Amino acid sequence: MSEKDTSNWTPSADMAEFQKVLRSSKNIIAVCGAGLSAASGIPTFRGAGGLWRKYEAMSLATPETEAFAENPSLVWQFYHYRREKARAAEPNAAHKALAVFSIPSYRKVIAPDAGFTIITQNVDGLSVKAMNQVLQKEGDPRPTGIATLLEMHGRIFDVNCTMRLCKHVEYNTSSPICAALAGTENAVEAGTIDAEIPKDKLPRCSKCNALARPGVVWFGEQPKYMPEIDKLVDAADLCLVIGTSSTVYPAAGYAAEVSDHGGKVAVFNLERSDGDGEADFLFLGPCEKTLPEALGLVKLN
Ligand code: NAD
């Protein structure tokens, strides 16, 4: 966000002013992180109650060559725990507000000329679930023209084969995904995870029976949809930064890119986060409250 003189800059918390910007925007992106799903009962990584206070990030979220290769049992227990959390969770008012805002017929009341895309780092599937719920409410399960949702870090219910020649991907929401993981979520929650589950008892590819891995993007791996996302960021004139600590790149850099080419940035977070001092708007507080308000959608249930 280099073009703004930030020496005496304080981001605005003025909702009415933000809504004026929203109304005149043409290309809006929402860059979302774990805080979006916190009110749905899914722990964040960082921030208050963050999961990585208990577990060392790099030992749980690096590819086959590193953490997973070293200890697939530990990694699978961690992801089994997160799968269980995601299975039990329901979208909250912030997911629903984004889902409603994605529907052109609703959006045109608030931002008449704007396109809108959600770029989420979350792997829990709750934004998709919210969209399906909102659309079913409208009595039309698949209307055309709905804004795009890009799950750039993959999906926790995808299970990928680790064999290069197979690479089979299966969408699997079973609980537990395999018998050996049953109950291990309690040890993860308690921070006492230690059981060594043999590789042949961990999830296997349903096609070739090789070891399978969670279908999420780990540190050192390329996020998904990068060409599409780069184009969206280039074109964006408003970037909503929602529930992310803005520490994981490339997503952490999108707001700065939008600001650098003259777009506006609005941050929604419980607490101060990286880069928010240079944002145009900063709405501190739970996004499940601030976001529906900011998008003019407070009457959600
Ligand atoms: P993070 O854990 O680093 O940061 C979460 C942020 O959300 C913090 O800044 C915190 O202050 C804020 N927050 C917490 N509760 C909030 C609320 N109710 N309203 C508004 N803000 C709130 O998360 P991140 O920035 O997404 O970290 C990146 C990585 O974490 C990503 O790779 C993502 O895949 C992964 N992650 C995903 C999930 C999920 O799918 N739900 C959960 C944990 C981590």
mmCIF file of N, CA and C in Angstrom, residues 12-83:
data_model
loop_
_atom_site.group_PDB
_atom_site.id
_atom_site.type_symbol
_atom_site.label_atom_id
_atom_site.label_comp_id
_atom_site.label_asym_id
_atom_site.label_seq_id
_atom_site.Cartn_x
_atom_site.Cartn_y
_atom_site.Cartn_z
ATOM 1 N N SER A 12 -10.537 4.424 8.661
ATOM 2 C CA SER A 12 -11.854 4.869 9.093
ATOM 3 C C SER A 12 -12.679 3.682 9.590
ATOM 4 N N ALA A 13 -13.551 3.933 10.567
ATOM 5 C CA ALA A 13 -14.482 2.892 11.026
ATOM 6 C C ALA A 13 -15.915 3.329 10.708
ATOM 7 N N ASP A 14 -16.039 4.202 9.720
ATOM 8 C CA ASP A 14 -17.328 4.799 9.385
ATOM 9 C C ASP A 14 -18.087 3.896 8.389
ATOM 10 N N MET A 15 -19.113 3.227 8.868
ATOM 11 C CA MET A 15 -19.885 2.284 8.042
ATOM 12 C C MET A 15 -20.561 3.002 6.873
ATOM 13 N N ALA A 16 -21.109 4.168 7.140
ATOM 14 C CA ALA A 16 -21.845 4.889 6.079
ATOM 15 C C ALA A 16 -20.879 5.265 4.951
ATOM 16 N N GLU A 17 -19.689 5.688 5.345
ATOM 17 C CA GLU A 17 -18.663 6.044 4.357
ATOM 18 C C GLU A 17 -18.253 4.801 3.554
ATOM 19 N N PHE A 18 -18.080 3.692 4.265
ATOM 20 C CA PHE A 18 -17.736 2.430 3.598
ATOM 21 C C PHE A 18 -18.830 2.050 2.588
ATOM 22 N N GLN A 19 -20.077 2.234 2.979
ATOM 23 C CA GLN A 19 -21.174 1.834 2.076
ATOM 24 C C GLN A 19 -21.224 2.701 0.820
ATOM 25 N N LYS A 20 -20.752 3.949 0.937
ATOM 26 C CA LYS A 20 -20.649 4.800 -0.266
ATOM 27 C C LYS A 20 -19.627 4.199 -1.232
ATOM 28 N N VAL A 21 -18.508 3.760 -0.670
ATOM 29 C CA VAL A 21 -17.460 3.141 -1.495
ATOM 30 C C VAL A 21 -17.993 1.855 -2.131
ATOM 31 N N LEU A 22 -18.703 1.078 -1.337
ATOM 32 C CA LEU A 22 -19.283 -0.182 -1.817
ATOM 33 C C LEU A 22 -20.196 0.091 -3.010
ATOM 34 N N ARG A 23 -21.010 1.100 -2.860
ATOM 35 C CA ARG A 23 -22.010 1.444 -3.885
ATOM 36 C C ARG A 23 -21.357 1.815 -5.214
ATOM 37 N N SER A 24 -20.175 2.426 -5.151
ATOM 38 C CA SER A 24 -19.552 2.886 -6.402
ATOM 39 C C SER A 24 -18.508 1.896 -6.938
ATOM 40 N N SER A 25 -18.324 0.781 -6.241
ATOM 41 C CA SER A 25 -17.293 -0.175 -6.676
ATOM 42 C C SER A 25 -17.769 -1.009 -7.860
ATOM 43 N N LYS A 26 -16.778 -1.448 -8.639
ATOM 44 C CA LYS A 26 -17.112 -2.255 -9.835
ATOM 45 C C LYS A 26 -16.628 -3.702 -9.692
ATOM 46 N N ASN A 27 -15.480 -3.850 -9.059
ATOM 47 C CA ASN A 27 -14.895 -5.197 -8.921
ATOM 48 C C ASN A 27 -14.464 -5.413 -7.472
ATOM 49 N N ILE A 28 -15.292 -6.147 -6.756
ATOM 50 C CA ILE A 28 -15.023 -6.340 -5.323
ATOM 51 C C ILE A 28 -14.507 -7.766 -5.097
ATOM 52 N N ILE A 29 -13.452 -7.867 -4.284
ATOM 53 C CA ILE A 29 -13.017 -9.207 -3.847
ATOM 54 C C ILE A 29 -13.059 -9.260 -2.318
ATOM 55 N N ALA A 30 -13.361 -10.442 -1.798
ATOM 56 C CA ALA A 30 -13.272 -10.676 -0.361
ATOM 57 C C ALA A 30 -12.163 -11.691 -0.155
ATOM 58 N N VAL A 31 -11.160 -11.334 0.631
ATOM 59 C CA VAL A 31 -10.063 -12.251 0.944
ATOM 60 C C VAL A 31 -10.297 -12.742 2.377
ATOM 61 N N CYS A 32 -10.627 -14.021 2.500
ATOM 62 C CA CYS A 32 -11.091 -14.521 3.800
ATOM 63 C C CYS A 32 -10.082 -15.452 4.458
ATOM 64 N N GLY A 33 -10.142 -15.498 5.789
ATOM 65 C CA GLY A 33 -9.270 -16.399 6.542
ATOM 66 C C GLY A 33 -10.039 -17.072 7.667
ATOM 67 N N ALA A 34 -9.292 -17.747 8.515
ATOM 68 C CA ALA A 34 -9.886 -18.618 9.543
ATOM 69 C C ALA A 34 -10.860 -17.887 10.468
ATOM 70 N N GLY A 35 -10.658 -16.585 10.686
ATOM 71 C CA GLY A 35 -11.555 -15.826 11.567
ATOM 72 C C GLY A 35 -12.983 -15.807 11.058
ATOM 73 N N LEU A 36 -13.174 -15.979 9.761
ATOM 74 C CA LEU A 36 -14.523 -16.029 9.185
ATOM 75 C C LEU A 36 -15.306 -17.202 9.772
ATOM 76 N N SER A 37 -14.605 -18.287 10.072
ATOM 77 C CA SER A 37 -15.283 -19.495 10.558
ATOM 78 C C SER A 37 -15.183 -19.660 12.072
ATOM 79 N N ALA A 38 -14.554 -18.709 12.758
ATOM 80 C CA ALA A 38 -14.354 -18.861 14.204
ATOM 81 C C ALA A 38 -15.691 -18.974 14.941
ATOM 82 N N ALA A 39 -16.672 -18.157 14.549
ATOM 83 C CA ALA A 39 -17.974 -18.187 15.232
ATOM 84 C C ALA A 39 -18.756 -19.461 14.926
ATOM 85 N N SER A 40 -18.284 -20.226 13.953
ATOM 86 C CA SER A 40 -18.915 -21.515 13.653
ATOM 87 C C SER A 40 -18.270 -22.633 14.477
ATOM 88 N N GLY A 41 -17.321 -22.270 15.332
ATOM 89 C CA GLY A 41 -16.710 -23.257 16.225
ATOM 90 C C GLY A 41 -15.447 -23.895 15.671
ATOM 91 N N ILE A 42 -14.890 -23.313 14.599
ATOM 92 C CA ILE A 42 -13.652 -23.875 14.041
ATOM 93 C C ILE A 42 -12.474 -23.012 14.514
ATOM 94 N N PRO A 43 -11.546 -23.607 15.245
ATOM 95 C CA PRO A 43 -10.451 -22.799 15.784
ATOM 96 C C PRO A 43 -9.610 -22.154 14.680
ATOM 97 N N THR A 44 -9.152 -20.934 14.927
ATOM 98 C CA THR A 44 -8.209 -20.287 14.014
ATOM 99 C C THR A 44 -6.826 -20.872 14.283
ATOM 100 N N PHE A 45 -5.841 -20.472 13.474
ATOM 101 C CA PHE A 45 -4.471 -20.894 13.749
ATOM 102 C C PHE A 45 -3.800 -19.904 14.700
ATOM 103 N N ARG A 46 -3.933 -18.631 14.314
ATOM 104 C CA ARG A 46 -3.318 -17.590 15.145
ATOM 105 C C ARG A 46 -4.429 -16.791 15.816
ATOM 106 N N GLY A 47 -4.033 -15.789 16.600
ATOM 107 C CA GLY A 47 -5.031 -14.990 17.310
ATOM 108 C C GLY A 47 -5.494 -15.743 18.556
ATOM 109 N N ALA A 48 -6.433 -15.113 19.295
ATOM 110 C CA ALA A 48 -6.904 -15.699 20.547
ATOM 111 C C ALA A 48 -7.452 -17.104 20.304
ATOM 112 N N GLY A 49 -7.040 -18.084 21.106
ATOM 113 C CA GLY A 49 -7.538 -19.459 20.971
ATOM 114 C C GLY A 49 -6.954 -20.202 19.781
ATOM 115 N N GLY A 50 -5.945 -19.620 19.137
ATOM 116 C CA GLY A 50 -5.366 -20.218 17.930
ATOM 117 C C GLY A 50 -4.793 -21.608 18.172
ATOM 118 N N LEU A 51 -5.011 -22.480 17.194
ATOM 119 C CA LEU A 51 -4.567 -23.880 17.303
ATOM 120 C C LEU A 51 -3.059 -24.037 17.375
ATOM 121 N N TRP A 52 -2.356 -23.094 16.720
ATOM 122 C CA TRP A 52 -0.910 -23.254 16.641
ATOM 123 C C TRP A 52 -0.192 -22.830 17.910
ATOM 124 N N ARG A 53 -0.987 -22.474 18.935
ATOM 125 C CA ARG A 53 -0.375 -22.324 20.260
ATOM 126 C C ARG A 53 -0.031 -23.723 20.772
ATOM 127 N N LYS A 54 -0.857 -24.701 20.382
ATOM 128 C CA LYS A 54 -0.656 -26.079 20.875
ATOM 129 C C LYS A 54 0.295 -26.856 19.966
ATOM 130 N N TYR A 55 0.197 -26.574 18.639
ATOM 131 C CA TYR A 55 0.952 -27.400 17.692
ATOM 132 C C TYR A 55 1.852 -26.543 16.822
ATOM 133 N N GLU A 56 2.983 -27.039 16.534
ATOM 134 C CA GLU A 56 3.952 -26.344 15.688
ATOM 135 C C GLU A 56 3.500 -26.429 14.224
ATOM 136 N N ALA A 57 3.233 -25.269 13.638
ATOM 137 C CA ALA A 57 2.647 -25.229 12.296
ATOM 138 C C ALA A 57 3.409 -26.071 11.285
ATOM 139 N N MET A 58 4.692 -25.883 11.250
ATOM 140 C CA MET A 58 5.470 -26.526 10.201
ATOM 141 C C MET A 58 5.520 -28.046 10.352
ATOM 142 N N SER A 59 5.214 -28.534 11.539
ATOM 143 C CA SER A 59 5.249 -29.983 11.713
ATOM 144 C C SER A 59 3.925 -30.620 11.296
ATOM 145 N N LEU A 60 2.951 -29.806 10.923
ATOM 146 C CA LEU A 60 1.640 -30.342 10.568
ATOM 147 C C LEU A 60 1.176 -29.967 9.170
ATOM 148 N N ALA A 61 1.819 -29.030 8.551
ATOM 149 C CA ALA A 61 1.303 -28.529 7.277
ATOM 150 C C ALA A 61 2.408 -28.317 6.257
ATOM 151 N N THR A 62 3.230 -29.329 6.065
ATOM 152 C CA THR A 62 4.210 -29.285 4.982
ATOM 153 C C THR A 62 4.122 -30.595 4.189
ATOM 154 N N PRO A 63 4.562 -30.558 2.934
ATOM 155 C CA PRO A 63 4.284 -31.652 2.015
ATOM 156 C C PRO A 63 4.949 -32.995 2.318
ATOM 157 N N GLU A 64 4.704 -33.873 1.328
ATOM 158 C CA GLU A 64 5.164 -35.261 1.440
ATOM 159 C C GLU A 64 6.633 -35.364 1.817
ATOM 160 N N THR A 65 7.414 -34.416 1.310
ATOM 161 C CA THR A 65 8.851 -34.482 1.525
ATOM 162 C C THR A 65 9.233 -34.093 2.952
ATOM 163 N N GLU A 66 8.313 -33.452 3.668
ATOM 164 C CA GLU A 66 8.682 -32.968 5.000
ATOM 165 C C GLU A 66 7.794 -33.575 6.089
ATOM 166 N N ALA A 67 6.901 -32.753 6.689
ATOM 167 C CA ALA A 67 6.144 -33.232 7.844
ATOM 168 C C ALA A 67 5.339 -34.492 7.555
ATOM 169 N N PHE A 68 4.671 -34.513 6.429
ATOM 170 C CA PHE A 68 3.787 -35.650 6.151
ATOM 171 C C PHE A 68 4.599 -36.926 5.945
ATOM 172 N N ALA A 69 5.719 -36.797 5.255
ATOM 173 C CA ALA A 69 6.561 -37.968 5.022
ATOM 174 C C ALA A 69 7.139 -38.463 6.349
ATOM 175 N N GLU A 70 7.491 -37.517 7.190
ATOM 176 C CA GLU A 70 8.111 -37.846 8.476
ATOM 177 C C GLU A 70 7.134 -38.550 9.416
ATOM 178 N N ASN A 71 5.912 -37.987 9.487
ATOM 179 C CA ASN A 71 4.963 -38.543 10.446
ATOM 180 C C ASN A 71 3.519 -38.402 9.940
ATOM 181 N N PRO A 72 3.139 -39.239 8.970
ATOM 182 C CA PRO A 72 1.780 -39.134 8.428
ATOM 183 C C PRO A 72 0.707 -39.395 9.482
ATOM 184 N N SER A 73 1.051 -40.158 10.490
ATOM 185 C CA SER A 73 0.087 -40.465 11.552
ATOM 186 C C SER A 73 -0.288 -39.188 12.306
ATOM 187 N N LEU A 74 0.724 -38.413 12.681
ATOM 188 C CA LEU A 74 0.492 -37.155 13.405
ATOM 189 C C LEU A 74 -0.319 -36.186 12.542
ATOM 190 N N VAL A 75 0.084 -36.055 11.291
ATOM 191 C CA VAL A 75 -0.592 -35.114 10.389
ATOM 192 C C VAL A 75 -2.045 -35.538 10.174
ATOM 193 N N TRP A 76 -2.268 -36.836 9.970
ATOM 194 C CA TRP A 76 -3.641 -37.297 9.741
ATOM 195 C C TRP A 76 -4.520 -37.097 10.973
ATOM 196 N N GLN A 77 -3.929 -37.275 12.166
ATOM 197 C CA GLN A 77 -4.733 -37.050 13.380
ATOM 198 C C GLN A 77 -5.163 -35.597 13.482
ATOM 199 N N PHE A 78 -4.251 -34.701 13.137
ATOM 200 C CA PHE A 78 -4.566 -33.275 13.165
ATOM 201 C C PHE A 78 -5.674 -32.956 12.156
ATOM 202 N N TYR A 79 -5.576 -33.529 10.962
ATOM 203 C CA TYR A 79 -6.591 -33.237 9.933
ATOM 204 C C TYR A 79 -7.908 -33.966 10.211
ATOM 205 N N HIS A 80 -7.809 -35.125 10.827
ATOM 206 C CA HIS A 80 -9.044 -35.807 11.236
ATOM 207 C C HIS A 80 -9.798 -34.915 12.230
ATOM 208 N N TYR A 81 -9.075 -34.347 13.187
ATOM 209 C CA TYR A 81 -9.672 -33.421 14.166
ATOM 210 C C TYR A 81 -10.338 -32.243 13.453
ATOM 211 N N ARG A 82 -9.646 -31.681 12.487
ATOM 212 C CA ARG A 82 -10.194 -30.528 11.775
ATOM 213 C C ARG A 82 -11.385 -30.933 10.896
ATOM 214 N N ARG A 83 -11.338 -32.133 10.338
ATOM 215 C CA ARG A 83 -12.486 -32.630 9.555
ATOM 216 C C ARG A 83 -13.715 -32.767 10.453
#
